[in-house]
mmCIF file of C-alpha atoms and ligand atoms in Angstrom:
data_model
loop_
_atom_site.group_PDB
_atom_site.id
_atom_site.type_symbol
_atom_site.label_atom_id
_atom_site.label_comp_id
_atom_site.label_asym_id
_atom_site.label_seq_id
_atom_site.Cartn_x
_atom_site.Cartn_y
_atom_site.Cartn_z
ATOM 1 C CA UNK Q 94 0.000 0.000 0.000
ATOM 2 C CA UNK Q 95 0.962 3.238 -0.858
ATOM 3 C CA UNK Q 96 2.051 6.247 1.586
ATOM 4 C CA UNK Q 97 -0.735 9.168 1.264
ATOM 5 C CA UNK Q 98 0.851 12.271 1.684
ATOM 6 C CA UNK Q 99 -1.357 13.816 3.329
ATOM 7 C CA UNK Q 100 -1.486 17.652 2.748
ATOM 8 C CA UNK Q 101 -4.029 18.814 4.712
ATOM 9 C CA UNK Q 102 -1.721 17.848 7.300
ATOM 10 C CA UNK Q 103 1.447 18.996 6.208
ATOM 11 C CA UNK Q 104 -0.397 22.714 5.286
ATOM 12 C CA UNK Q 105 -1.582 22.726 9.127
ATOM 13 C CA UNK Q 106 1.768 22.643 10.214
ATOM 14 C CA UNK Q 107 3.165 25.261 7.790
ATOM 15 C CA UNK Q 108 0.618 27.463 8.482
ATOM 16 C CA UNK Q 109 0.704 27.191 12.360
ATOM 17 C CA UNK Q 110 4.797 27.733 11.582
ATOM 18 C CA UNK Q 111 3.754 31.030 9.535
ATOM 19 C CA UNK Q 112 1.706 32.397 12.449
ATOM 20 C CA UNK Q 113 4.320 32.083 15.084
ATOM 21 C CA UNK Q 114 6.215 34.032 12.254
ATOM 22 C CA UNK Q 115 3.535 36.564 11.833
ATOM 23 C CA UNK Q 116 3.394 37.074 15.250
ATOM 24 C CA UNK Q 117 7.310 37.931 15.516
ATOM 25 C CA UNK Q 118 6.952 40.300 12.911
ATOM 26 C CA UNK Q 119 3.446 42.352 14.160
ATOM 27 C CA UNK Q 120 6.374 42.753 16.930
ATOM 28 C CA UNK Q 121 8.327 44.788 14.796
ATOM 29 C CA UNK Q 122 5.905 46.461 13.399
ATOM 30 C CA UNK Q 123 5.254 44.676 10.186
ATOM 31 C CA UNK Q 124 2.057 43.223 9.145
ATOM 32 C CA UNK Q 125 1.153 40.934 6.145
ATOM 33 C CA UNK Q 126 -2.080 41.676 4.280
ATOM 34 C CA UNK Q 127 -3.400 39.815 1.051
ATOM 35 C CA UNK Q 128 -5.697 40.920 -1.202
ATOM 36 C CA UNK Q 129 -7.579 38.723 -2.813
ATOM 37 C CA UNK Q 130 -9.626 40.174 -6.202
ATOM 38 C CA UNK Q 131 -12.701 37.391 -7.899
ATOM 39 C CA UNK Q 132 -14.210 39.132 -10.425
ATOM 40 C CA UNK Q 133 -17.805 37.041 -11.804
ATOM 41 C CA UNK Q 134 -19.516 34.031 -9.899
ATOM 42 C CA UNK Q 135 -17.872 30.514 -10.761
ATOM 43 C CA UNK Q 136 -18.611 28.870 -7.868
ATOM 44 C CA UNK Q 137 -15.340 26.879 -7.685
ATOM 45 C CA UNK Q 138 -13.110 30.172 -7.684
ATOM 46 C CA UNK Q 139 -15.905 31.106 -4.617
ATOM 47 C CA UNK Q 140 -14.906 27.988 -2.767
ATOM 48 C CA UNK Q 141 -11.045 28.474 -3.185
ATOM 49 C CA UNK Q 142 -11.064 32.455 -2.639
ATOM 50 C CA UNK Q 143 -13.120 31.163 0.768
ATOM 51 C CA UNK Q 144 -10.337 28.812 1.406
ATOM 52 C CA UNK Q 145 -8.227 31.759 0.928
ATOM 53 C CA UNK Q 146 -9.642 34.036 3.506
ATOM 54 C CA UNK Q 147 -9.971 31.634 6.183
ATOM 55 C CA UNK Q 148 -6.170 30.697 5.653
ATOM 56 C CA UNK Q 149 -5.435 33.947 6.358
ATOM 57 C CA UNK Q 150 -7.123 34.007 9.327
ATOM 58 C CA UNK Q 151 -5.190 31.170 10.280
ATOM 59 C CA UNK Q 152 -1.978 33.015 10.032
ATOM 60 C CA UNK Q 153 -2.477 36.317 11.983
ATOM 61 C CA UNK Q 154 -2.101 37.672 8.416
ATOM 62 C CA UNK Q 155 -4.989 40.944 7.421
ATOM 63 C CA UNK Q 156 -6.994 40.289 4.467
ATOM 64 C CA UNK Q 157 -9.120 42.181 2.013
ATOM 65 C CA UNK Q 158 -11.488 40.684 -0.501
ATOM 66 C CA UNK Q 159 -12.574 42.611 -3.704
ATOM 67 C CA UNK Q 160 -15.637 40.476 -4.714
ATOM 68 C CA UNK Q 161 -16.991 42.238 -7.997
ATOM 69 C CA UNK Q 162 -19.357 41.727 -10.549
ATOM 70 C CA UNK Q 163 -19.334 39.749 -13.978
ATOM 71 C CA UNK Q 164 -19.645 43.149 -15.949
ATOM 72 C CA UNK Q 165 -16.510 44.883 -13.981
ATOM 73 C CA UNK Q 166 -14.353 46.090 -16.887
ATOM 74 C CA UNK Q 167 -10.747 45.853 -17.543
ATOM 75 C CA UNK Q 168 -10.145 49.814 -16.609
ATOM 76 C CA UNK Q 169 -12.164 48.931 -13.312
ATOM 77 C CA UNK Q 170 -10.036 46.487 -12.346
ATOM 78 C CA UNK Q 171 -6.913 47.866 -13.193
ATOM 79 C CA UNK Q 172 -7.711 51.014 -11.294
ATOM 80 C CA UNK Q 173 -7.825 48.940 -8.340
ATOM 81 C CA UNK Q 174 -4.695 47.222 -9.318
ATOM 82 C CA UNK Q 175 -2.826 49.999 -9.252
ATOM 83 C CA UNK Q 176 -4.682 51.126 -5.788
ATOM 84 C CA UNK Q 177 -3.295 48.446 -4.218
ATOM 85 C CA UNK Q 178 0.008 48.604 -5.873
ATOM 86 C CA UNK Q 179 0.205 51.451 -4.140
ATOM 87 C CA UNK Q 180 -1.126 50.627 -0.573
ATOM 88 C CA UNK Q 181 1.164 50.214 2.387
ATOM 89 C CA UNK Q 182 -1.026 47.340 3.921
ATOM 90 C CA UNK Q 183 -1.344 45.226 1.087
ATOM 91 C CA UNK Q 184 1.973 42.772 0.823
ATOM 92 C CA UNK Q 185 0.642 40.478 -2.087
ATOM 93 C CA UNK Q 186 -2.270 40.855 -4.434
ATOM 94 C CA UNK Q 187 -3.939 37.872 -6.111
ATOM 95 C CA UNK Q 188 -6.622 37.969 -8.912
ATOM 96 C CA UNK Q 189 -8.168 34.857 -8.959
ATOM 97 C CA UNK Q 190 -8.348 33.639 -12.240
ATOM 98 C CA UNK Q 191 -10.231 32.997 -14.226
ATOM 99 C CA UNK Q 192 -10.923 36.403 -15.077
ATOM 100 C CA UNK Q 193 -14.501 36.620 -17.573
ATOM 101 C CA UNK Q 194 -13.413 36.704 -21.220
ATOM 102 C CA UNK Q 195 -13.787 40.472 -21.806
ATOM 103 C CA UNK Q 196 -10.722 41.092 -19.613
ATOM 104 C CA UNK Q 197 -7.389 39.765 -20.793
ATOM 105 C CA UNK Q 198 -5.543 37.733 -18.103
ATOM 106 C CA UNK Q 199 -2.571 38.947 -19.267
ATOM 107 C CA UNK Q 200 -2.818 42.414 -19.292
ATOM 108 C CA UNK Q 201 -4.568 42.512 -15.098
ATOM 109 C CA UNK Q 202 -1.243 39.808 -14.271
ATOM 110 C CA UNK Q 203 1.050 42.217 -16.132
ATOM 111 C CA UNK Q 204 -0.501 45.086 -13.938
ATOM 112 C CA UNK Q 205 0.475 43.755 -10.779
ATOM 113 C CA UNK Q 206 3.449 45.180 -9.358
ATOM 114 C CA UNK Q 207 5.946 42.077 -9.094
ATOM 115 C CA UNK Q 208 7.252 42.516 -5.580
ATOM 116 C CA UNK Q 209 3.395 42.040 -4.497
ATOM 117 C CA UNK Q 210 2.911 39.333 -7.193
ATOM 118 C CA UNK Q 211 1.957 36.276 -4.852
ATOM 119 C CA UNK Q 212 0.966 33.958 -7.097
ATOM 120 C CA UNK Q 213 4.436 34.151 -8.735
ATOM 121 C CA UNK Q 214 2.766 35.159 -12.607
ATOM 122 C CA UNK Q 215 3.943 37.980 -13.276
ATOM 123 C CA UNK Q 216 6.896 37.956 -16.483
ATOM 124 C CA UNK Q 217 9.411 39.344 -14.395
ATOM 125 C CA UNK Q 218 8.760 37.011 -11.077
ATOM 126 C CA UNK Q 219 8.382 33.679 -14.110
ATOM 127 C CA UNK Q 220 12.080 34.884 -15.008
ATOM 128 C CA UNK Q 221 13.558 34.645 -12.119
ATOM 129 C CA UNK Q 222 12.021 31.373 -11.484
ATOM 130 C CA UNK Q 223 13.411 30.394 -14.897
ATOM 131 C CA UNK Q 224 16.972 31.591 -13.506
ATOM 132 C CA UNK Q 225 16.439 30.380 -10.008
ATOM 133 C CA UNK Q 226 16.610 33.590 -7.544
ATOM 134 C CA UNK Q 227 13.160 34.404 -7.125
ATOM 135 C CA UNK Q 228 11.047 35.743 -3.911
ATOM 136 C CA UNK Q 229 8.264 34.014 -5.168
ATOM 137 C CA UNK Q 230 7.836 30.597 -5.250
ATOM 138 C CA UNK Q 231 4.771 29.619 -7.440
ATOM 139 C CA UNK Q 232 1.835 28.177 -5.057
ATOM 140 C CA UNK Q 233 1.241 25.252 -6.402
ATOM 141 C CA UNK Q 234 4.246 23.610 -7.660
ATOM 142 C CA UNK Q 235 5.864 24.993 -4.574
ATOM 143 C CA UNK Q 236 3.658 22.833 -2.309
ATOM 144 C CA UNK Q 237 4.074 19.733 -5.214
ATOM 145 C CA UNK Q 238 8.074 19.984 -3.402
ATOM 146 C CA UNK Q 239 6.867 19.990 -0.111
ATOM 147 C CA UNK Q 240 5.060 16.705 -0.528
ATOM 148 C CA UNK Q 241 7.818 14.776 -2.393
ATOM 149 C CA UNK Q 242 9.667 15.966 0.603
ATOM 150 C CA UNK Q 243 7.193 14.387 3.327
ATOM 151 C CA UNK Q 244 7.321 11.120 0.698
ATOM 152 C CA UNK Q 245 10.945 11.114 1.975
ATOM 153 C CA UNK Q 246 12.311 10.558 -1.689
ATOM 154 C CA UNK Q 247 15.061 12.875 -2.576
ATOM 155 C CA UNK Q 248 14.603 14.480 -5.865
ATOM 156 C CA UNK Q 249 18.679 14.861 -7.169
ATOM 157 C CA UNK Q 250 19.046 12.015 -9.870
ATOM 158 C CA UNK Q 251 15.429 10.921 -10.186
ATOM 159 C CA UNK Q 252 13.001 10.510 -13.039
ATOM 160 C CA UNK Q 253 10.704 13.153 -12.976
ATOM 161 C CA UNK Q 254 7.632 13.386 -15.053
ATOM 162 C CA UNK Q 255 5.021 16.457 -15.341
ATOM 163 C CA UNK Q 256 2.371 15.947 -17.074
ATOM 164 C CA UNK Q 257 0.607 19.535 -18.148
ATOM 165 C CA UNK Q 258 2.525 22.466 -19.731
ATOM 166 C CA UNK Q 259 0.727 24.756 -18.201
ATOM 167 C CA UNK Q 260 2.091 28.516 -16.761
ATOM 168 C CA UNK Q 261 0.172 27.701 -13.344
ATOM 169 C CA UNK Q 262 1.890 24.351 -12.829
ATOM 170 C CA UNK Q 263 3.100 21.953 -15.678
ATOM 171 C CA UNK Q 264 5.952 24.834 -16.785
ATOM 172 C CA UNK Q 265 7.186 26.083 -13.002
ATOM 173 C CA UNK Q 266 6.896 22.841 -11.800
ATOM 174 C CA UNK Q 267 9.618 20.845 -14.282
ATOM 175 C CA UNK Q 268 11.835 24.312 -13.130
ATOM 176 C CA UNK Q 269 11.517 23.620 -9.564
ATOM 177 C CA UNK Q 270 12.151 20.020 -9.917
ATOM 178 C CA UNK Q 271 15.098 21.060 -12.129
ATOM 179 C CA UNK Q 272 16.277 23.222 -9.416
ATOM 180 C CA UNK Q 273 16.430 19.832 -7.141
ATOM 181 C CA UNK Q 274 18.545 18.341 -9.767
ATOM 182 C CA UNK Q 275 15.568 16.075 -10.911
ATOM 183 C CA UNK Q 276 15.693 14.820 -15.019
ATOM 184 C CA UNK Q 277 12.549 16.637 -16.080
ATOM 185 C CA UNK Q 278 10.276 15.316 -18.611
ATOM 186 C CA UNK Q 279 6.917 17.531 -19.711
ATOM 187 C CA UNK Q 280 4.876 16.120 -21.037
ATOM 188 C CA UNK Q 281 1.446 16.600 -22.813
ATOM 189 C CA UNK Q 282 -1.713 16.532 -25.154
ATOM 190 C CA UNK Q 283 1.176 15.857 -27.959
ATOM 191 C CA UNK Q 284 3.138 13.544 -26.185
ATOM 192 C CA UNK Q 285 3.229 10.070 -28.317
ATOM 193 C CA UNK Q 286 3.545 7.035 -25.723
ATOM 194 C CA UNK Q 287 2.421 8.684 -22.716
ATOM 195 C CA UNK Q 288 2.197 5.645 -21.176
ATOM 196 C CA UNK Q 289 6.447 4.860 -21.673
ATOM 197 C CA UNK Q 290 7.032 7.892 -20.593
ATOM 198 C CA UNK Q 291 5.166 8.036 -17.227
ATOM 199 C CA UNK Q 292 6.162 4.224 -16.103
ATOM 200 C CA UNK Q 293 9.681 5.504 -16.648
ATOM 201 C CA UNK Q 294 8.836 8.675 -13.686
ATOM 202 C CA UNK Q 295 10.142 8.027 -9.955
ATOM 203 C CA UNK Q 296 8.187 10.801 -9.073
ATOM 204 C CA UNK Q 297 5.156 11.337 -11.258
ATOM 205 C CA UNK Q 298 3.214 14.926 -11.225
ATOM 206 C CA UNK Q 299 -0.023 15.330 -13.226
ATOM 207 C CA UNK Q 300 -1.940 18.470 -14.022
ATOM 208 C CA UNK Q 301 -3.565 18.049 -16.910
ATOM 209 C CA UNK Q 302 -7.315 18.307 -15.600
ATOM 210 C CA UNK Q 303 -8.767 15.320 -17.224
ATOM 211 C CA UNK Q 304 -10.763 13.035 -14.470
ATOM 212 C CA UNK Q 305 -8.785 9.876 -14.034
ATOM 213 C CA UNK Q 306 -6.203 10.261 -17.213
ATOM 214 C CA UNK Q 307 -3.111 8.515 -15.567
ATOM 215 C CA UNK Q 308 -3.884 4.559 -14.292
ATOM 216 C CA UNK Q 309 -2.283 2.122 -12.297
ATOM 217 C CA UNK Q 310 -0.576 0.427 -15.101
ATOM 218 C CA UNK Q 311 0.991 3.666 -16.393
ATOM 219 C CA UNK Q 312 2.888 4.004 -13.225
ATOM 220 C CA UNK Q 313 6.158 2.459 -12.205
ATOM 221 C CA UNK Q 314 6.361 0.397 -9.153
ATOM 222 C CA UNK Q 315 7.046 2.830 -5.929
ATOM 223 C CA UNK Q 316 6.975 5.877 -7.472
ATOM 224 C CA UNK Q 317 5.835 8.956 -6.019
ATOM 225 C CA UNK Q 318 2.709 10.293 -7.608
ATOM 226 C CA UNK Q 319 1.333 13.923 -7.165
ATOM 227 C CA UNK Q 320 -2.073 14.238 -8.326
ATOM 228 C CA UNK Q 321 -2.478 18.027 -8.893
ATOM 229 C CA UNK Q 322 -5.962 18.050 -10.834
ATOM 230 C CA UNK Q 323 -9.242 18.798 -8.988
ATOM 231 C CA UNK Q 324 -11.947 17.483 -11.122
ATOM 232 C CA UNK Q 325 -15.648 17.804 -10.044
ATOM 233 C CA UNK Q 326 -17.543 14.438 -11.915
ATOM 234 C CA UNK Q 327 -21.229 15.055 -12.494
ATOM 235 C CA UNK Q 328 -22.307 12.927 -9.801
ATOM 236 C CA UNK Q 329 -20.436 16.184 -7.623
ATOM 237 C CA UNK Q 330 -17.998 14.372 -6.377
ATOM 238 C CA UNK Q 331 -14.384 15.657 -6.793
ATOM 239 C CA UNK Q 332 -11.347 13.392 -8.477
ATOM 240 C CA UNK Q 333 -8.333 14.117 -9.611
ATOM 241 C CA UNK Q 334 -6.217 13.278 -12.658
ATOM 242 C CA UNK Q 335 -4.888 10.690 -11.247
ATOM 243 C CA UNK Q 336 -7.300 7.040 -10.840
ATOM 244 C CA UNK Q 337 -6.283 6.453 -7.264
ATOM 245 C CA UNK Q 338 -8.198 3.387 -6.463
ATOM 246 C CA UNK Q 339 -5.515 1.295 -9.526
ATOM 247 C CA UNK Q 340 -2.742 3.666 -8.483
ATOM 248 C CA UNK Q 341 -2.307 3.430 -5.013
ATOM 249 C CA UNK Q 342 -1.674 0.041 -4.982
ATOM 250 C CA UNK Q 343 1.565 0.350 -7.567
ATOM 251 C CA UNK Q 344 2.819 3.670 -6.273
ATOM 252 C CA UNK Q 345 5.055 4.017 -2.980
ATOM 253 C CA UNK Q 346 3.583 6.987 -2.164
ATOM 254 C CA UNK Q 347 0.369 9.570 -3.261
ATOM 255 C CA UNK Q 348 -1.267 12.075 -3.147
ATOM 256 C CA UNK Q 349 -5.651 11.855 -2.298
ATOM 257 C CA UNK Q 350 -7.804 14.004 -3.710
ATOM 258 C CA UNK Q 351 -8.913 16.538 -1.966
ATOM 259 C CA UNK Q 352 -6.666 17.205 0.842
ATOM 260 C CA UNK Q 353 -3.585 16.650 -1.238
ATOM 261 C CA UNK Q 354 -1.747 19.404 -3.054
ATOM 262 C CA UNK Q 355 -5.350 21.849 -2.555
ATOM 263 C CA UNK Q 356 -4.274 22.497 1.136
ATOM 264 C CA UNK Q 357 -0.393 23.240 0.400
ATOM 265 C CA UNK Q 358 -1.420 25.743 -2.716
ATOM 266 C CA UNK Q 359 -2.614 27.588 -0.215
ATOM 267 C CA UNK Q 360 -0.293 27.418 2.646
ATOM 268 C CA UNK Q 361 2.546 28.262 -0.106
ATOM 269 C CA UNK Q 362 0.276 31.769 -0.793
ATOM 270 C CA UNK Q 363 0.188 32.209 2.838
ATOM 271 C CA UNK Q 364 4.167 31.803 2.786
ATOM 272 C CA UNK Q 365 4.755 34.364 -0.028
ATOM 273 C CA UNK Q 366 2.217 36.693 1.279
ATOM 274 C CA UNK Q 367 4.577 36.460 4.545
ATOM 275 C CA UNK Q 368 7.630 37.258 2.083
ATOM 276 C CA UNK Q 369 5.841 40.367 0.583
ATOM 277 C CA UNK Q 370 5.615 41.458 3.520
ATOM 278 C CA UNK Q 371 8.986 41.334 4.595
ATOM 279 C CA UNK Q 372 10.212 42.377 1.028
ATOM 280 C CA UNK Q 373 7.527 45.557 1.311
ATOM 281 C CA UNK Q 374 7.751 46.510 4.715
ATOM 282 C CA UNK Q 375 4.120 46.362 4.711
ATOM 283 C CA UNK Q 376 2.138 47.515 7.873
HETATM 284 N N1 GUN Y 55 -6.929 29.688 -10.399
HETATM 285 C C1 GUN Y 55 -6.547 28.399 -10.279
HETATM 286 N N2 GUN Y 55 -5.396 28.310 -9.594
HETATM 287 C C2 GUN Y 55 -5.045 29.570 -9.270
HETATM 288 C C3 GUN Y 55 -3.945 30.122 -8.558
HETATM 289 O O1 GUN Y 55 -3.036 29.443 -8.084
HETATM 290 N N3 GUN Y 55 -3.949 31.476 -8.448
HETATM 291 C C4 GUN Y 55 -4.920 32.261 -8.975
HETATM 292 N N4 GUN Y 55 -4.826 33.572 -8.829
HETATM 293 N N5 GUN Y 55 -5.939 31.771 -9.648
HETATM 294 C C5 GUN Y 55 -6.005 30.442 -9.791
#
């Protein structure tokens, strides 16, 4: 039987680590805040902006949440952008995305100012991911690490395969595992022999957001498998990319969905929101 790294654990203990943190630095005067922008009504950005909020709570850390209509335009949400570029108690600033189709993603993540940029999207905070010497570690690939760590497997020499190209995850995610001296392969919607490829992982990362797309028989005896999709089936309940009931009995360790990597994404934001607010001097 497989290990289940469990990271609604492993967040629990971050975050109660952050607060003690938080606390030492309300001491010297600096606060974190987050704000958190969801512009429309999909219900599953409601549930993770939620999960958000009470996080910060969690943490000590002040939040603010911009909750605005489908019809906001671009120019309305930049204008508040750039307020809260400009406000001394906001560390980090996160639009949840996605953003409706009349506003360009790119444009409202170019916007943010990068040393408030908590998600890790904007260009300049991607670079210096790309070049290793960033702030900003990106959420969720940064709490994919902190599971393979709990799994106990060192990454330095291992097979590692991610499948989803992604900018969210598939993309900083082979960099961070690249960082760790893993041999990255991405692969995707292209890839020919998916099934070679992924038997071949020692530590196995899927985001490609197709219920149940990687089985037990495309994984390689003991691997560790990260199962970063969050699929809702239409009989409601949630599943991830990965089919756990065929994989858990090959791998050596994995993840379940929920309470896997959801929980770390957002003890990583917590983390970063921290950093802003050391970077910012925020109070
Ligand atoms: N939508 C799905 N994942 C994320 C995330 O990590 N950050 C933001 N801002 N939006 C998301």
């Amino acid at each position: 039987m497989a290990k289940l790294l469990m990271g609604k654990e492993v967040s629990a203990r971050i975050k109660a680590e952050l607060k003690t943190e938080v606390d030492k630095l309300k001491e010297k005067g600096i606060v974190p805040g987050l704000a958190v922008i969801i512009v429309g009504e999909d219900p599953a950005s409601q549930v993770y902006v939620r999960n958000k909020e009470r996080a910060c709570e969690e943490c000590g850390i002040y939040s603010e949440k911009y909750a605005l209509p489908e019809e906001t335009t671009q120019e309305e949400l930049l204008e508040l952008i750039n307020t809260l570029n400009n406000k001394t108690s906001i560390s980090g600033i996160l639009v949840q995305l996605p953003v409706p189709k009349h506003i360009d993603e790119k444009t409202i993540i170019n916007a943010i100012a990068p040393n408030k940029d908590v998600d890790a999207f904007h260009p300049v905070n991607v670079g210096k991911i790309m070049v290793g010497n960033y702030d900003f570690m990106p959420c969720t690939p940064a709490g994919v690490m902190e599971l393979i760590k709990e799994s106990g497997v060192e990454v330095s020499g291992k097979e590692c395969v991610v499948v989803g190209r992604s900018n969210i995850v598939g993309k900083p995610q082979a960099m961070l595992l690249l960082h760790q001296n893993g041999t990255v392969t991405i692969c995707h919607s292209r890839t020919k022999n998916l099934a070679e490829k992924t038997k071949n992982a020692d530590i196995l990362v899927a985001a490609v957001g197709i219920p149940n797309f990687i089985k037990g028989d495309m994984i390689k005896e003991g691997a560790v498998v990260i199962d970063v999709g969050i699929n809702r089936l239409e009989n409601k309940k949630l599943c991830g990319d990965v089919e756990f009931e065929t994989a858990e009995k090959v791998a050596g360790a994995i993840t379940p969905v929920p309470g896997g990597v959801g929980p770390m994404t957002v003890a990583m934001l917590m983390k970063n929101t921290v950093k802003a607010a050391i970077i910012n001097k925020s109070k």
